[in-house]
XYZ file of N, CA and C in Angstrom:
309
model
N 0.691 -1.804 -0.053
C -0.033 -0.025 -0.049
C 0.665 1.150 0.075
N 0.259 2.186 -0.901
C 1.355 3.054 -1.707
C 0.421 4.058 -0.759
N 0.931 4.782 0.167
C 0.147 6.461 0.268
C 0.609 7.586 -0.226
N -0.136 8.362 -1.299
C 0.122 8.994 -2.234
C 1.014 10.493 -0.606
N 1.445 10.535 -1.563
C 2.393 11.696 -0.908
C 2.091 12.964 -1.305
N 2.291 13.656 -0.216
C 1.519 15.224 -0.467
C 2.536 16.161 0.498
N 2.507 17.563 0.346
C 3.528 18.631 0.943
C 2.633 18.832 2.118
N 3.315 19.397 3.084
C 2.572 20.263 3.734
C 3.507 22.112 3.857
N 2.263 22.309 3.937
C 2.929 23.820 4.569
C 2.339 24.907 5.674
N 3.112 25.190 6.113
C 2.821 25.778 7.202
C 3.563 27.290 6.968
N 2.610 29.166 8.020
C 3.179 29.962 7.748
C 3.647 29.987 8.526
N 4.789 30.913 9.077
C 5.908 31.002 10.227
C 5.709 32.820 9.719
N 5.046 33.239 11.409
C 4.803 34.204 11.512
C 3.392 35.043 11.540
N 3.316 36.702 11.999
C 1.820 36.715 11.942
C 1.169 37.347 10.002
N 0.504 36.271 9.771
C -0.191 36.586 8.113
C -0.792 38.586 8.478
N -0.335 40.095 8.184
C -0.421 41.230 7.793
C -0.219 41.948 6.916
N -1.238 42.563 5.895
C -1.021 42.808 4.654
C 0.070 43.270 4.911
N 1.130 43.754 4.054
C 2.426 44.115 4.106
C 3.867 44.272 4.701
N 3.155 42.945 5.148
C 4.161 42.616 6.226
C 4.210 41.547 6.163
N 6.454 41.208 5.904
C 6.957 40.594 5.473
C 6.838 38.468 6.613
N 6.472 37.764 6.048
C 6.296 37.663 6.451
C 6.848 35.529 5.555
N 6.903 34.610 6.340
C 6.980 33.588 5.064
C 6.754 32.061 4.833
N 6.872 31.287 4.382
C 5.982 29.439 4.131
C 7.150 29.035 4.473
N 6.910 27.557 4.571
C 7.089 26.861 5.178
C 6.447 25.696 3.776
N 7.502 25.252 3.190
C 7.332 23.625 2.039
C 8.136 22.535 3.093
N 6.894 21.256 2.856
C 7.778 20.157 3.874
C 7.563 19.054 2.682
N 8.533 17.995 2.792
C 8.277 17.124 1.856
C 9.425 16.328 2.341
N 8.803 14.175 2.996
C 9.348 13.234 2.843
C 9.074 12.287 2.026
N 9.873 11.971 1.767
C 10.757 11.255 0.558
C 9.961 9.705 0.979
N 8.333 9.145 0.430
C 7.812 7.923 1.002
C 8.507 6.513 0.157
N 9.306 6.651 -0.926
C 9.587 5.950 -1.768
C 10.788 4.924 -1.654
N 10.779 3.519 -1.943
C 12.338 2.955 -1.419
C 14.008 3.678 -2.471
N 13.356 4.289 -3.208
C 15.066 4.824 -3.591
C 15.130 6.514 -3.631
N 16.272 7.338 -4.747
C 16.441 8.361 -3.931
C 15.475 9.046 -4.789
N 14.913 10.242 -4.764
C 14.421 10.778 -5.804
C 15.244 12.166 -6.930
N 14.944 11.751 -8.322
C 16.433 12.817 -9.131
C 15.334 14.225 -9.595
N 16.070 14.784 -10.365
C 15.264 15.979 -10.793
C 14.481 16.336 -10.396
N 14.733 16.753 -8.724
C 13.283 17.455 -8.227
C 12.915 18.386 -8.716
N 11.667 19.201 -8.782
C 11.663 20.811 -9.053
C 10.307 20.573 -7.893
N 10.385 21.836 -7.038
C 9.413 22.400 -6.030
C 8.936 23.791 -7.064
N 7.752 23.877 -6.905
C 6.940 24.972 -7.032
C 6.091 25.763 -6.382
N 5.999 27.328 -6.404
C 4.873 27.130 -4.688
C 4.056 28.902 -6.036
N 2.496 28.799 -4.968
C 1.942 29.444 -6.268
C 1.448 30.065 -4.475
N 0.672 31.274 -5.135
C -0.478 31.397 -4.745
C -1.168 32.980 -5.421
N -2.378 33.245 -5.803
C -3.076 34.297 -6.376
C -3.306 35.318 -5.376
N -2.878 36.602 -5.966
C -3.202 37.485 -4.987
C -1.721 37.771 -3.884
N -0.669 36.098 -3.604
C -0.286 37.213 -2.559
C 1.346 36.722 -2.954
N 1.651 35.844 -4.508
C 2.982 35.692 -4.507
C 2.876 35.173 -6.035
N 3.593 35.513 -6.378
C 4.430 35.066 -8.051
C 4.912 34.231 -7.559
N 4.481 32.854 -8.542
C 5.364 31.694 -8.934
C 5.942 31.606 -8.367
N 6.993 30.740 -8.055
C 8.597 31.173 -7.829
C 8.581 28.717 -7.621
N 9.428 28.842 -8.520
C 9.707 27.213 -8.792
C 11.519 27.353 -8.372
N 11.732 26.300 -8.055
C 13.247 26.031 -7.753
C 13.465 24.310 -7.639
N 14.980 24.217 -8.224
C 15.539 23.358 -8.152
C 16.397 22.597 -7.195
N 15.946 21.036 -6.258
C 16.545 20.063 -6.117
C 16.455 19.147 -6.448
N 18.385 19.142 -6.424
C 19.041 17.690 -7.157
C 18.736 16.590 -7.080
N 18.118 16.011 -6.117
C 17.717 15.074 -4.868
C 17.073 14.762 -3.928
N 16.510 13.761 -3.541
C 15.774 13.421 -2.409
C 16.408 12.154 -1.961
N 17.271 11.943 -0.648
C 17.167 10.314 -0.443
C 16.033 10.043 -0.001
N 15.988 8.494 -0.173
C 15.034 8.095 0.522
C 14.884 8.522 2.183
N 13.632 8.329 2.318
C 12.700 8.698 4.298
C 13.589 10.319 3.752
N 14.454 11.300 3.540
C 14.787 12.517 4.243
C 14.139 13.013 3.587
N 13.595 14.645 4.052
C 12.520 15.190 4.257
C 13.277 16.794 3.453
N 12.466 17.335 2.846
C 13.124 18.163 2.227
C 12.389 19.464 1.930
N 13.253 20.782 3.066
C 12.136 21.995 3.791
C 12.946 22.955 2.997
N 11.698 23.398 2.250
C 12.465 24.733 1.107
C 11.414 26.071 1.926
N 11.775 27.404 2.732
C 11.486 28.589 3.134
C 11.072 29.441 2.330
N 10.059 30.125 1.786
C 10.050 31.434 0.953
C 9.434 32.576 1.438
N 10.439 33.728 1.932
C 9.460 34.766 2.245
C 8.740 34.917 1.032
N 7.824 35.709 1.372
C 6.342 37.031 0.807
C 6.193 37.994 1.600
N 5.463 39.209 1.201
C 4.211 40.112 1.566
C 3.483 40.028 0.890
N 2.375 39.423 1.758
C 0.703 39.370 1.863
C 0.667 41.865 0.878
N -0.726 41.941 0.356
C -0.687 42.958 -0.071
C -1.736 43.119 0.078
N -2.816 42.527 -0.070
C -4.253 42.201 0.732
C -4.770 41.790 1.613
N -5.676 42.090 2.669
C -6.343 40.967 4.113
C -6.889 40.258 2.640
N -7.301 39.318 3.654
C -8.486 38.149 3.319
C -7.625 36.473 2.875
N -8.430 35.978 2.818
C -8.616 34.623 2.764
C -8.337 34.680 1.207
N -6.894 33.740 1.741
C -6.093 33.305 0.780
C -5.602 31.965 0.190
N -5.266 31.114 -1.152
C -4.431 30.476 -0.955
C -3.332 29.874 -1.396
N -2.320 28.555 -1.088
C -0.959 28.662 -1.448
C -1.247 27.393 -1.315
N -0.456 27.044 -2.773
C -0.359 25.796 -2.957
C 0.848 25.471 -3.665
N 1.545 24.576 -3.089
C 2.789 23.472 -3.636
C 2.732 22.565 -4.800
N 3.572 22.290 -5.144
C 3.386 20.827 -6.326
C 5.278 20.304 -6.192
N 4.552 19.679 -6.428
C 6.101 18.415 -7.008
C 6.217 17.655 -7.560
N 7.547 18.083 -8.466
C 8.101 16.724 -9.874
C 9.091 16.516 -9.516
N 9.657 15.296 -9.826
C 10.573 14.336 -9.930
C 10.441 13.129 -11.200
N 11.060 12.429 -11.415
C 11.738 11.656 -12.244
C 10.533 10.386 -11.287
N 10.695 10.209 -10.563
C 9.605 9.142 -10.204
C 8.348 9.500 -9.696
N 8.502 10.675 -9.777
C 7.448 10.802 -8.512
C 6.840 12.197 -8.943
N 5.429 11.948 -10.169
C 4.401 13.260 -10.385
C 3.652 14.243 -9.927
N 3.183 15.208 -9.708
C 2.283 16.045 -9.398
C 1.763 15.560 -7.759
N 3.078 16.244 -7.136
C 2.606 15.704 -5.955
C 2.458 17.072 -5.366
N 1.684 17.296 -4.320
C 0.538 18.960 -4.336
C 0.947 18.717 -2.385
N 0.416 19.781 -2.331
C -0.415 20.742 -1.118
C -1.247 21.597 -0.889
N -1.769 22.024 0.111
C -2.021 23.555 0.069
C -2.531 23.797 1.626
N -2.602 25.499 1.071
C -3.607 26.139 2.369
C -3.651 27.256 2.754
N -4.656 27.118 2.723
C -5.238 28.627 3.376
C -5.228 28.919 4.293
N -4.589 30.294 3.247
C -3.773 31.313 5.011
C -5.432 32.697 4.684
N -5.501 33.265 6.062
C -6.119 34.042 5.865
C -4.684 35.981 6.288
N -4.985 36.429 5.769
C -4.468 38.065 5.962
C -4.884 38.842 5.846
N -4.654 39.522 7.284
C -5.048 40.230 8.708
C -5.245 41.961 7.667
N -5.803 42.663 8.111
C -5.359 44.466 8.070
C -4.328 44.471 8.901
N -3.587 45.482 7.862
C -2.768 46.091 8.398
C -2.709 47.364 10.333
């Protein structure tokens, strides 16, 4: 039984319009093999422009952590979406709804 792996997103600090904060994307490789040619992508409509980052490889059972700083401009509920692709594993997703406060 292979559980569909997923990305875990969490924000750090308070979410206030106009103030820099960051989101952390975590992924643990569940396969019995090293993942090669890993690409992570993070998007947040209305919050941050799409960012892509290449990671060479993720060994078996190891966890990748990616922190991205961003400054939300408008208050309200937004969604952050992360996705991961690699040679052996494709379309791994994670998402997080965030509430941006008024300054």
